[in-house]
mmCIF file of C-alpha atoms and ligand atoms in Angstrom:
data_model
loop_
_atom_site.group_PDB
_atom_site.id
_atom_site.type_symbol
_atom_site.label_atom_id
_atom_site.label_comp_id
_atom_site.label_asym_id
_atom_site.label_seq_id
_atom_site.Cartn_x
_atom_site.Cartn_y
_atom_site.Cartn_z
ATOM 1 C CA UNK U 1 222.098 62.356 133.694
ATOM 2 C CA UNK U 2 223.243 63.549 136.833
ATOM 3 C CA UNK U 3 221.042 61.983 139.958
ATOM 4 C CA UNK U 4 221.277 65.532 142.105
ATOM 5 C CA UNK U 5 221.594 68.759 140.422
ATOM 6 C CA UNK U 6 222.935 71.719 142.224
ATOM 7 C CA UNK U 7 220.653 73.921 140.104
ATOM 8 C CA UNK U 8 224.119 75.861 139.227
ATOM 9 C CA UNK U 9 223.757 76.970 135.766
ATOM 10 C CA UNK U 10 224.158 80.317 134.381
ATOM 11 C CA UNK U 11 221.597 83.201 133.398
ATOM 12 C CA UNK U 12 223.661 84.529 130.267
ATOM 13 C CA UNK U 13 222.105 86.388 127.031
ATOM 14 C CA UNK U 14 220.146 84.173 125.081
ATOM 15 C CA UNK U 15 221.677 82.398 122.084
ATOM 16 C CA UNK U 16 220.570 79.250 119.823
ATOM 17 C CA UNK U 17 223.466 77.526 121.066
ATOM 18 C CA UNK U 18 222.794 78.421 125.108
ATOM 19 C CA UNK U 19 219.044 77.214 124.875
ATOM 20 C CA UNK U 20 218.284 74.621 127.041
ATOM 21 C CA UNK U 21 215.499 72.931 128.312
ATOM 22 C CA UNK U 22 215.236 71.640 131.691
ATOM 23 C CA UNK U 23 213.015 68.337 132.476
ATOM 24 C CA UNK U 24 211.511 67.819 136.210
ATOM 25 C CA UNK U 25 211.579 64.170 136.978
ATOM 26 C CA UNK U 26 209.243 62.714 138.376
ATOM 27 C CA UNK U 27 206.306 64.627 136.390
ATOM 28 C CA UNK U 28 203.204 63.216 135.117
ATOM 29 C CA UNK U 29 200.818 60.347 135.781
ATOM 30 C CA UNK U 30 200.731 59.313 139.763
ATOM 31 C CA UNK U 31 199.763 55.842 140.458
ATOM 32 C CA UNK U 32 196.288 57.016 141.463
ATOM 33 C CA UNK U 33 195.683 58.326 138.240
ATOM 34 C CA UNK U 34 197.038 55.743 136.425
ATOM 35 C CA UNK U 35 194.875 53.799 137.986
ATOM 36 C CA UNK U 36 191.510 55.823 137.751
ATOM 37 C CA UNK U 37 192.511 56.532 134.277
ATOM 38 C CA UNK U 38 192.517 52.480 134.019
ATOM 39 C CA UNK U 39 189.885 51.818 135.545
ATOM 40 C CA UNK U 40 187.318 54.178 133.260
ATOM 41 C CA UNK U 41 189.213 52.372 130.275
ATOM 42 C CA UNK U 42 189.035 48.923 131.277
ATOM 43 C CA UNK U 43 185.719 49.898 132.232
ATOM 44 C CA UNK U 44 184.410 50.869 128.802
ATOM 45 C CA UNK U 45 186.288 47.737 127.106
ATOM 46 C CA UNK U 46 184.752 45.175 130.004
ATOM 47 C CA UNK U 47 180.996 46.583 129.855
ATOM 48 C CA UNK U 48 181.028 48.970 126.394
ATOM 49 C CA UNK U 49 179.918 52.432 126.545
ATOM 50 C CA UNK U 50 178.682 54.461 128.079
ATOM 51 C CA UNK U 51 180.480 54.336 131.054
ATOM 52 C CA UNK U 52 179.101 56.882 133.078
ATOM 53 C CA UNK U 53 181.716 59.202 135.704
ATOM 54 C CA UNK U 54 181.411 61.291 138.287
ATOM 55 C CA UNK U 55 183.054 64.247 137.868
ATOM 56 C CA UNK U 56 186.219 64.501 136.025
ATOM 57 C CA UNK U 57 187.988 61.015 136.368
ATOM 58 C CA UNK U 58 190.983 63.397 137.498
ATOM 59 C CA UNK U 59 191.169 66.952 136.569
ATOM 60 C CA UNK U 60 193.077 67.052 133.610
ATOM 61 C CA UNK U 61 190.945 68.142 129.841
ATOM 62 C CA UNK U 62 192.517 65.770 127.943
ATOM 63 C CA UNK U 63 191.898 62.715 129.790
ATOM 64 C CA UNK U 64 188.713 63.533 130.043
ATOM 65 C CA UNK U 65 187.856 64.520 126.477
ATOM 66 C CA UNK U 66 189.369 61.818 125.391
ATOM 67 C CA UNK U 67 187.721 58.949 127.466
ATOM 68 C CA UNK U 68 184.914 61.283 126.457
ATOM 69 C CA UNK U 69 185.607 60.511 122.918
ATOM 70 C CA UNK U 70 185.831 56.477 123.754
ATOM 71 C CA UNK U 71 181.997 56.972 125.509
ATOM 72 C CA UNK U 72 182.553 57.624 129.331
ATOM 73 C CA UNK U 73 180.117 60.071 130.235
ATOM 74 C CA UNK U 74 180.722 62.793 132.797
ATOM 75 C CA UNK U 75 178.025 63.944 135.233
ATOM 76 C CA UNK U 76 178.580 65.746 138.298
ATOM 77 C CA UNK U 77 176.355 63.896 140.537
ATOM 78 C CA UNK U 78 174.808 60.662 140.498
ATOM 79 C CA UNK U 79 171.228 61.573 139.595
ATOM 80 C CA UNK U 80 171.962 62.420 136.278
ATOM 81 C CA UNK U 81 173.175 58.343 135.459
ATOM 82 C CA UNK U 82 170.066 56.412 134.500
ATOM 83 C CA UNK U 83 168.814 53.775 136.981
ATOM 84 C CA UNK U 84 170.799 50.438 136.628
ATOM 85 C CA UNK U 85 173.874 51.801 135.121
ATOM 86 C CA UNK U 86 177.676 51.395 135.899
ATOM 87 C CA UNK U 87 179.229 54.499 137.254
ATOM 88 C CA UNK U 88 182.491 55.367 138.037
ATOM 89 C CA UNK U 89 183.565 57.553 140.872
ATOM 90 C CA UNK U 90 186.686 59.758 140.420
ATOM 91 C CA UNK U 91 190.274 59.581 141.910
ATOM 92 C CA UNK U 92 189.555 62.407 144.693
ATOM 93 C CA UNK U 93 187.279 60.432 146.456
ATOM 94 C CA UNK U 94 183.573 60.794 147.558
ATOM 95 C CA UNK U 95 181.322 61.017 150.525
ATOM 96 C CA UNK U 96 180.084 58.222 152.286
ATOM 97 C CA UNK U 97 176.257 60.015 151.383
ATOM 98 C CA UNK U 98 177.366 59.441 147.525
ATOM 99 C CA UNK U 99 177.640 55.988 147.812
ATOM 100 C CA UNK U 100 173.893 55.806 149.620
ATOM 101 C CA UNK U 101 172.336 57.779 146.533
ATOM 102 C CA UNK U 102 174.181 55.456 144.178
ATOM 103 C CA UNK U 103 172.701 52.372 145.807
ATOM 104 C CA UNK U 104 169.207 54.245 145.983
ATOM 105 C CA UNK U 105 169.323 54.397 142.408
ATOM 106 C CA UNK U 106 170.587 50.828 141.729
ATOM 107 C CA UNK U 107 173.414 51.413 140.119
ATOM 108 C CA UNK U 108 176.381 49.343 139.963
ATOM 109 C CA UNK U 109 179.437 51.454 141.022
ATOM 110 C CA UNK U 110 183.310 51.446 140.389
ATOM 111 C CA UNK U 111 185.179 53.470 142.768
ATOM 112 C CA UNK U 112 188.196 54.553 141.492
ATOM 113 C CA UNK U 113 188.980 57.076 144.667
ATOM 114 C CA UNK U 114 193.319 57.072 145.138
ATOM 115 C CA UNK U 115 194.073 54.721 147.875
ATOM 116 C CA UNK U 116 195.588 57.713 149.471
ATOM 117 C CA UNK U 117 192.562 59.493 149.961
ATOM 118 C CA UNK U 118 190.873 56.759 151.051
ATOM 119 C CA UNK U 119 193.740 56.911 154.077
ATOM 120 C CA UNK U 120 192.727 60.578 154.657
ATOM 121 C CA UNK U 121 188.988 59.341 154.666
ATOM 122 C CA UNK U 122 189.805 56.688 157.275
ATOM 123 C CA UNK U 123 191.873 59.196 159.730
ATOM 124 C CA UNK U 124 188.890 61.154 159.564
ATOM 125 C CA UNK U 125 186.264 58.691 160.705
ATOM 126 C CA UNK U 126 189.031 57.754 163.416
ATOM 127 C CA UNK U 127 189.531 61.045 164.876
ATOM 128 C CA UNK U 128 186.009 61.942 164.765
ATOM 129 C CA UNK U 129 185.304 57.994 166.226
ATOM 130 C CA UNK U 130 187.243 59.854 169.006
ATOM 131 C CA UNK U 131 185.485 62.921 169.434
ATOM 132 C CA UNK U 132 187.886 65.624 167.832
ATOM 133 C CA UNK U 133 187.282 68.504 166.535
ATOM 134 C CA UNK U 134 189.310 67.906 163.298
ATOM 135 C CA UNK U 135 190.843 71.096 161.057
ATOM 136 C CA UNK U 136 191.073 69.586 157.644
ATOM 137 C CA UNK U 137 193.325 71.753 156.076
ATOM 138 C CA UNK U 138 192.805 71.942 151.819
ATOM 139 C CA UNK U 139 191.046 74.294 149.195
ATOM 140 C CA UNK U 140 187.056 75.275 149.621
ATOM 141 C CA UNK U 141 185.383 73.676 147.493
ATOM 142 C CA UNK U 142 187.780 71.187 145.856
ATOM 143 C CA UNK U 143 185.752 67.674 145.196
ATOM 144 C CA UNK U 144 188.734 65.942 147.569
ATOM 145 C CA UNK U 145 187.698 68.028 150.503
ATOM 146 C CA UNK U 146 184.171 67.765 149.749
ATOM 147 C CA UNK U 147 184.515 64.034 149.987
ATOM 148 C CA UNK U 148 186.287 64.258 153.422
ATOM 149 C CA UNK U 149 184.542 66.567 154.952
ATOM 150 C CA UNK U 150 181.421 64.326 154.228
ATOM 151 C CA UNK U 151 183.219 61.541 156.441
ATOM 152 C CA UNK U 152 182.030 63.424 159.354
ATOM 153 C CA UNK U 153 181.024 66.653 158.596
ATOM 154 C CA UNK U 154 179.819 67.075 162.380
ATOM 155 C CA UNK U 155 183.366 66.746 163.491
ATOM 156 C CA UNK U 156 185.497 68.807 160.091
ATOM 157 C CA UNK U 157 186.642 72.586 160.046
ATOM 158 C CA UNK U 158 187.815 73.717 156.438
ATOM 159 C CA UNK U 159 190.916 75.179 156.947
ATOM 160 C CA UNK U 160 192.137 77.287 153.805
ATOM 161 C CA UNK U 161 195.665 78.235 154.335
ATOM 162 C CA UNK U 162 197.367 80.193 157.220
ATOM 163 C CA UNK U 163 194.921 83.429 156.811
ATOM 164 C CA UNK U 164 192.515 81.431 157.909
ATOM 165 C CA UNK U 165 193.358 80.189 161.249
ATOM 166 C CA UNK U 166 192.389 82.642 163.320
ATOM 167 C CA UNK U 167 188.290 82.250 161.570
ATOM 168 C CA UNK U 168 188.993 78.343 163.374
ATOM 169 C CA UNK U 169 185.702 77.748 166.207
ATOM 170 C CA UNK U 170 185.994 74.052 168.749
ATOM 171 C CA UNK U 171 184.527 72.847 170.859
ATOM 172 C CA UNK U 172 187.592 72.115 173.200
ATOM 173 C CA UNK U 173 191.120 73.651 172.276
ATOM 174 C CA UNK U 174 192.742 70.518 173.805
ATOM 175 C CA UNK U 175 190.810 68.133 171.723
ATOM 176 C CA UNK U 176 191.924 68.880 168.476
ATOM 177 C CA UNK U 177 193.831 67.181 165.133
ATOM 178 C CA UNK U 178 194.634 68.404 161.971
ATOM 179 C CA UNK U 179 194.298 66.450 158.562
ATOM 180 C CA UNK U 180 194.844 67.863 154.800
ATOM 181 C CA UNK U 181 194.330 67.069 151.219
ATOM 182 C CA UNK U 182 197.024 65.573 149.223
ATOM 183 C CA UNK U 183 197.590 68.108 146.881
ATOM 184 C CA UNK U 184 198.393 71.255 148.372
ATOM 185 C CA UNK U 185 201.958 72.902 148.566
ATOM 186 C CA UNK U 186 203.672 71.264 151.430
ATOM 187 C CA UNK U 187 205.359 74.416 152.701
ATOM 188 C CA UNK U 188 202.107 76.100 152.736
ATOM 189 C CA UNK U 189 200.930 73.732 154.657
ATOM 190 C CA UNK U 190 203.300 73.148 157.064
ATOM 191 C CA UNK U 191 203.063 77.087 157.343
ATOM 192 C CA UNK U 192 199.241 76.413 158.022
ATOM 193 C CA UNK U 193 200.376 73.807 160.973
ATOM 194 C CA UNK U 194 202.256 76.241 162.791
ATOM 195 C CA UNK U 195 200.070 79.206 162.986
ATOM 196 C CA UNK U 196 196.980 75.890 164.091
ATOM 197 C CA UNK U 197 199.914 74.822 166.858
ATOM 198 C CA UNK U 198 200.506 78.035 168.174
ATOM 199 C CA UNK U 199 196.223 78.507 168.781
ATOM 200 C CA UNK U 200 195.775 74.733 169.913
ATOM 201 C CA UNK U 201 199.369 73.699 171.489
ATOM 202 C CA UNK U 202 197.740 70.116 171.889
ATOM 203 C CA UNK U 203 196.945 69.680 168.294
ATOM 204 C CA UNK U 204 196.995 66.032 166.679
ATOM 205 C CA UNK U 205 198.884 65.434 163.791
ATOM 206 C CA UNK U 206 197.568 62.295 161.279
ATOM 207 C CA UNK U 207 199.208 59.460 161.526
ATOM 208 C CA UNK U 208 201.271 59.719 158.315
ATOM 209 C CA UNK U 209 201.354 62.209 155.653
ATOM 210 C CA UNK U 210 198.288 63.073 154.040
ATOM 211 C CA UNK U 211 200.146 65.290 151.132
ATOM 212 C CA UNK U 212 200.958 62.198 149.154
ATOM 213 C CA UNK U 213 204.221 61.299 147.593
ATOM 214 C CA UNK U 214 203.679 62.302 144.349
ATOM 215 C CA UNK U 215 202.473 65.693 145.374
ATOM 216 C CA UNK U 216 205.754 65.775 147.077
ATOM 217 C CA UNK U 217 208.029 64.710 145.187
ATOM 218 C CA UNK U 218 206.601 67.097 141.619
ATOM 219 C CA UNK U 219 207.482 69.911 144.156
ATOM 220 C CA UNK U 220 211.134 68.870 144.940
ATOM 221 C CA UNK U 221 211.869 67.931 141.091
ATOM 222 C CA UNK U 222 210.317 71.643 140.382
ATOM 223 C CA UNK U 223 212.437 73.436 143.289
ATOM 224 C CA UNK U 224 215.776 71.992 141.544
ATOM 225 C CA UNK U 225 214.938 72.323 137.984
ATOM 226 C CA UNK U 226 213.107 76.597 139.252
ATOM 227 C CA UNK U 227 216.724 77.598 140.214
ATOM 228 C CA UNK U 228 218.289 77.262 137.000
ATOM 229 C CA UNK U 229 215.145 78.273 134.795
ATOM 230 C CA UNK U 230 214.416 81.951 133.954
ATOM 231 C CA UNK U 231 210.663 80.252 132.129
ATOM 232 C CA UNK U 232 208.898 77.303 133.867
ATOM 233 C CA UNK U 233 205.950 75.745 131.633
ATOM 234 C CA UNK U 234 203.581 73.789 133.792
ATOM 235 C CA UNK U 235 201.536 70.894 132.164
ATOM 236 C CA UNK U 236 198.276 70.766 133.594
ATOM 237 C CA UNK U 237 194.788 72.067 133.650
ATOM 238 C CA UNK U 238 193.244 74.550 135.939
ATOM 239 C CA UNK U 239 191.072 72.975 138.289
ATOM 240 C CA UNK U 240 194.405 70.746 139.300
ATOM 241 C CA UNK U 241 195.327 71.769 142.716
ATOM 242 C CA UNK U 242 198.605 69.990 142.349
ATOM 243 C CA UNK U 243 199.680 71.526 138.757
ATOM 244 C CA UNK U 244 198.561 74.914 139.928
ATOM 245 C CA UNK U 245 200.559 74.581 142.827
ATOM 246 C CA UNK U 246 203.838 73.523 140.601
ATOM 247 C CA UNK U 247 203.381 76.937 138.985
ATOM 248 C CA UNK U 248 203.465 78.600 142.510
ATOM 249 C CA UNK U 249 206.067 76.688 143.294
ATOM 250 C CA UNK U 250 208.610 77.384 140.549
ATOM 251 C CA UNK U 251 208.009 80.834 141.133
ATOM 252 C CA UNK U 252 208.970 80.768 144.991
ATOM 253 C CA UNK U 253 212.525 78.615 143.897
ATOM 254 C CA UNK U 254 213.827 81.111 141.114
ATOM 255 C CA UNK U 255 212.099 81.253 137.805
ATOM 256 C CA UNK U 256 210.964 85.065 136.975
ATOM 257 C CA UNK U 257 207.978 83.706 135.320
ATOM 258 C CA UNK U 258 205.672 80.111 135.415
ATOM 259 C CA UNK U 259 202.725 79.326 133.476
ATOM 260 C CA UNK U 260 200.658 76.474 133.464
ATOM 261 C CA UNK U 261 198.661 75.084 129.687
ATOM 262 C CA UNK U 262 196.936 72.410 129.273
ATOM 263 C CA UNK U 263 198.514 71.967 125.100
ATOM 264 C CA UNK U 264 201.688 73.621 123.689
ATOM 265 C CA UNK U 265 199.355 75.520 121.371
ATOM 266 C CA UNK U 266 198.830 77.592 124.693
ATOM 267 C CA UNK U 267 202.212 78.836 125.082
ATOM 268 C CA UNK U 268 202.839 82.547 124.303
ATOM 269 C CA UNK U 269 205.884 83.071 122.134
ATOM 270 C CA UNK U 270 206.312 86.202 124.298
ATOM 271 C CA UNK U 271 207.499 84.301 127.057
ATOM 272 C CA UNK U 272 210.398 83.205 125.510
ATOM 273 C CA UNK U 273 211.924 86.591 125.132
ATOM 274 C CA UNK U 274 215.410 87.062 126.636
ATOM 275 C CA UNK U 275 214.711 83.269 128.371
ATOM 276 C CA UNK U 276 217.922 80.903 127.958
ATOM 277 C CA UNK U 277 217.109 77.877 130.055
ATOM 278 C CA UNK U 278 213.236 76.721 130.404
ATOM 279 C CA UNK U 279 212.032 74.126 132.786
ATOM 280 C CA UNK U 280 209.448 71.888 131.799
ATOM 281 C CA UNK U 281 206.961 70.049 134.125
ATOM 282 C CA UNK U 282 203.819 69.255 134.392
ATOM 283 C CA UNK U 283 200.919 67.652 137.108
ATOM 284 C CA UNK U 284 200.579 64.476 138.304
ATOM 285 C CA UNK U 285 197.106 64.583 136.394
ATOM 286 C CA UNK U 286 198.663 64.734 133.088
ATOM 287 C CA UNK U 287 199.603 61.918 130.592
ATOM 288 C CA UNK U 288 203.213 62.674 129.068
ATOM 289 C CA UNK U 289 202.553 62.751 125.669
ATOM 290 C CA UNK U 290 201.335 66.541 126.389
ATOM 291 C CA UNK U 291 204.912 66.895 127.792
ATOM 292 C CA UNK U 292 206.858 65.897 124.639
ATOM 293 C CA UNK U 293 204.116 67.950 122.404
ATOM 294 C CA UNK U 294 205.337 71.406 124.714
ATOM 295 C CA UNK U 295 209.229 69.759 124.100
ATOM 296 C CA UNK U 296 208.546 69.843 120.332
ATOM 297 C CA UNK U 297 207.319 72.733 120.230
ATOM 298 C CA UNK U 298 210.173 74.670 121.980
ATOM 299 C CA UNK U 299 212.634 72.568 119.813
ATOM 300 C CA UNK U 300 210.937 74.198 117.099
ATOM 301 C CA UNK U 301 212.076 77.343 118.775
ATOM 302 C CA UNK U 302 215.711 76.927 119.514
ATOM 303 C CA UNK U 303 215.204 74.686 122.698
ATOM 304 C CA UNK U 304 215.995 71.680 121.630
ATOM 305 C CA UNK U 305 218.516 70.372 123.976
ATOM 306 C CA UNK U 306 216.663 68.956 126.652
ATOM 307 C CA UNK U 307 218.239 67.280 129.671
ATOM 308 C CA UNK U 308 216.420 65.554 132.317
ATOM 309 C CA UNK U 309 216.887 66.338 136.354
ATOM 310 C CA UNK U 310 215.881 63.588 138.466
ATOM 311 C CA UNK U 311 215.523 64.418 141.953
ATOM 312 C CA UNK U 312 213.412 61.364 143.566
ATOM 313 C CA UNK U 313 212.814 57.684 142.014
ATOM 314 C CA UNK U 314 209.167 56.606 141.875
ATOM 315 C CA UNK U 315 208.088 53.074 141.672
ATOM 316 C CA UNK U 316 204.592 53.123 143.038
ATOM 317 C CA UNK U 317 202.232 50.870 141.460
ATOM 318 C CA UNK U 318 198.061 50.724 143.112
ATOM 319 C CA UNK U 319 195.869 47.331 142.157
ATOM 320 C CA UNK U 320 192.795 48.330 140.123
ATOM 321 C CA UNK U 321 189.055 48.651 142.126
ATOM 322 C CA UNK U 322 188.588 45.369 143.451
ATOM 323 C CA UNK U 323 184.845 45.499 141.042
ATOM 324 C CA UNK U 324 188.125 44.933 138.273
ATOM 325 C CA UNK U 325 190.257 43.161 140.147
ATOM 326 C CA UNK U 326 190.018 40.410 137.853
ATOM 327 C CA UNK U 327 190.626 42.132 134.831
ATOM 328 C CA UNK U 328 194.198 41.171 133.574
ATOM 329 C CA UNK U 329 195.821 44.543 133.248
ATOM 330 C CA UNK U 330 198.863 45.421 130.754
ATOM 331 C CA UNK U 331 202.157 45.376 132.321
ATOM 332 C CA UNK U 332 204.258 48.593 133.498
ATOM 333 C CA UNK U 333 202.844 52.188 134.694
ATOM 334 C CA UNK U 334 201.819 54.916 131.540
ATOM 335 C CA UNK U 335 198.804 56.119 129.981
ATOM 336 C CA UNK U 336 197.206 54.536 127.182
ATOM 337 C CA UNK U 337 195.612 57.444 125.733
ATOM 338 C CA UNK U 338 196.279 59.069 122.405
ATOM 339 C CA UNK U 339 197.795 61.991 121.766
ATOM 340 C CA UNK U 340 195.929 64.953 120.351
ATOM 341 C CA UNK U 341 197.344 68.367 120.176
HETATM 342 O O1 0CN A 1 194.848 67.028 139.035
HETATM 343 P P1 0CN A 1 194.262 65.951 139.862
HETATM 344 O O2 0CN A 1 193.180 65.141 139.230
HETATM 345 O O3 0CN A 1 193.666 66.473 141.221
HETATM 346 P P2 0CN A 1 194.000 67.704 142.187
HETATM 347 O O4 0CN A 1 195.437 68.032 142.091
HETATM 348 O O5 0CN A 1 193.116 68.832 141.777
HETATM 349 O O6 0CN A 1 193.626 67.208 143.558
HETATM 350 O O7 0CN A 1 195.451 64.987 140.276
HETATM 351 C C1 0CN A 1 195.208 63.755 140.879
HETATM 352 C C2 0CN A 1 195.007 63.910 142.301
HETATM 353 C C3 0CN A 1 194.196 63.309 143.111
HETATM 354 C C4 0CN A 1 193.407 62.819 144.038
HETATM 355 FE FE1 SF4 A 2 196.649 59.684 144.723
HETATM 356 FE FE2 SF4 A 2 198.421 61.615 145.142
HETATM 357 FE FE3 SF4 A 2 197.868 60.860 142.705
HETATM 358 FE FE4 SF4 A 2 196.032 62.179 144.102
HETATM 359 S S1 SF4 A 2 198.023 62.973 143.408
HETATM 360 S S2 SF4 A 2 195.693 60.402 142.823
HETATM 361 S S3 SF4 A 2 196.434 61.364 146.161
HETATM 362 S S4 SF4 A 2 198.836 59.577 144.281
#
C-alpha cells in the first residue's frame, strides 16, 4: 500500500481484468460516533431497554435501526420520554434549553454530544460572553446548528454558504467572529470566510478549527482516491451532512459521477457502465461492515481487486459520558453492531 498516491492511473476501456476498486482511508466511524454509538449500547446493557434517544444517535439508518432493534427508542424531543426515564442525547449536540426540559421532567440524561461540538458550543458562549455578533456558518436546520445557535441565540447569525453573506445584519461591523459546524466541506467554507472578510475586514476567527478532523481528513482521502475514479460510491445516509458532502466532493476532484446509499442493494447496475476504476467511501457516520457489503457486491461484478489509499493516519480515541465513565469499555476503536444488508 502506497502511503501517498498521485491519483495517476489511467481511464482505459473497461475490461474484467482493468477493474479496480479504489478504497478512501480514513472512512467510517469518527471517534465521536464511536463513542455515541457506545454509549446508547452500553447504555441498554447497564440499565436494559428501553433506552430512550434524542434524535438519531448520529445520522446514519442502520445504526439507528439497529440499536432500534436492541430497544433504544428514538424521539425527537424530550417530551415524548416518560417522566423518570434515562435518555440519551445525540452526537451533534443540544441546546442548553434541552437540558432544562430534561431536568423539568426528571429524567436522568446521558449526553453523548462529540467533544468537538461541545468546543464549538463553548466558543460560542465565549464570543457572545464578549458581546459579538457571531456568524455561525453551517446548514439551516441541521440538529448541530440548532444546538449552537441555542448557546446564545441573541448573539448567532446562520450563515448558509457564500450566497448568503450579503442577507448577514450586526450590530457593529467591527465586532464580529465567525464559527461553523464540523461537517461542512472545508473549501466551501473557507469560500464562505472570504466573501464574510471582505464585508467585516475585522472578523474573528475561532480559536481552532471547528470543521473537525475527521470531516477533514474523509475529504482529503476522497480528493486522492476522485482523481483516479470515473464512479465514486458514497456510504452514508441522507440527512449526513458529512457523507453528502463526500459525494460533492468526489465530484469537484474528478469522478464523472458520485452517489451516496445507505446498503449495496441501492446501487444501480447502470452506473457501472463503461466505469473501470470505482472509488469507494463512505461517512464518518457509518459502521464498515456496510463498506465491505458495497465491496462484495462490486466483486460480484468484476471489481474485485480492491486496493486501499491512505492519505492521513487517525488515532483518535474520546472517553465515554462521564454518567459511564465507569463502565469498563472493550479495547480498540470499531462498531459493535451487526451487519444486515
Ligand atoms: O452523519 P453524522 O451523524 O452527522 P452530520 O454529518 O450530519 O453532522 O456524523 C457524525 C457527526 C457529528 C456530530
Ligand atoms: Fe465529532 Fe467530527 Fe465525528 Fe461529528 S464528525 S462526531 S464532530 S469527530
Amino acid at each position: 500500500m502506497r502511503d501517498v498516491w498521485d491519483g495517476s492511473y489511467d481511464r482505459g476501456m473497461t475490461s474484467n481484468s482493468q477493474r479496480r476498486v479504489l478504497l478512501a482511508k480514513p472512512r467510517g466511524y469518527c471517534a465521536g460516533v464511536d463513542r455515541a454509538v457506545e454509549t446508547v449500547e452500553i447504555a441498554l446493557e447497564k440499565y436494559g431497554a428501553p433506552v430512550y434517544v434524542r434524535k438519531q444517535i448520529v445520522h446514519n439508518v442502520h445504526v439507528v435501526r439497529t440499536l432500534e432493534e436492541r430497544g433504544a427508542i428514538f424521539v425527537d424531543e424530550t417530551e415524548e420520554v416518560p417522566e423518570g426515564s434515562i435518555v440519551v442525547f445525540s452526537a451533534h449536540g443540544v441546546a442548553p434549553v434541552v437540558h432544562q426540559e430534561a431536568r423539568g421532567r426528571n429524567l436522568a440524561t446521558i449526553d453523548a454530544t462529540c467533544p468537538l461540538v461541545t468546543k464549538v458550543h463553548k466558543e460560542a458562549v465565549r464570543f457572545a460572553k464578549d458581546d459579538y455578533d457571531i456568524l455561525l456558518i453551517g446548514h439551516e436546520g441541521h440538529e448541530e446548528v440548532i444546538g449552537t445557535s441555542g448557546e446564545a441565540p441573541d448573539h448567532i447569525h446562520l450563515v448558509d454558504g457564500p450566497g448568503d453573506v450579503a442577507n448577514v445584519q450586526v450590530r457593529d461591523p467591527d465586532k464580529v467572529a465567525w464559527l461553523s459546524q464540523t461537517t461542512l466541506s472545508v473549501d466551501e467554507t473557507l469560500a464562505t470566510v472570504r466573501a464574510l472578510r471582505e464585508r467585516f475586514p475585522n472578523l474573528m476567527d475561532p480559536p481552532s478549527d471547528d470543521i473537525c478532523y475527521a470531516t477533514q481528513n474523509r475529504q482529503v482521502a476522497v480528493k486522492q482516491m476522485a482523481a483516479g475514479a470515473e464512479l465514486v460510491i458514497v456510504v452514508g445516509s441522507t440527512n449526513s451532512s458529512n457523507s453528502v458532502r463526500l459525494v460533492e466532493v468526489a465530484k469537484e476532484h474528478g469522478a464523472d459521477n458520485a452517489y451516496l446509499v445507505d446498503y449495496a442493494a441501492e446501487i444501480d447496475e447502470a452506473w457501472l457502465a463503461g466505469v473501470t476504476t470505482v472509488g469507494v467511501t463512505s461517512g464518518a457516520s457509518v459502521p464498515d461492515e456496510l463498506v465491505q457489503g458495497v465491496l462484495a457486491w462490486l466483486a460480484e461484478r468484476g471489481y474485485g481487486d480492491v486496493e486501499e489509499i491512505e492519505s492521513v493516519k487517525e488515532s483518535m480515541r474520546f472517553a465515554l459520558p462521564h454518567e459511564l465513565r465507569s463502565v469498563q469499555r472493550p479495547s480498540g476503536p470499531g462498531p459493535r453492531l451487526e451487519a444486515r444488508t
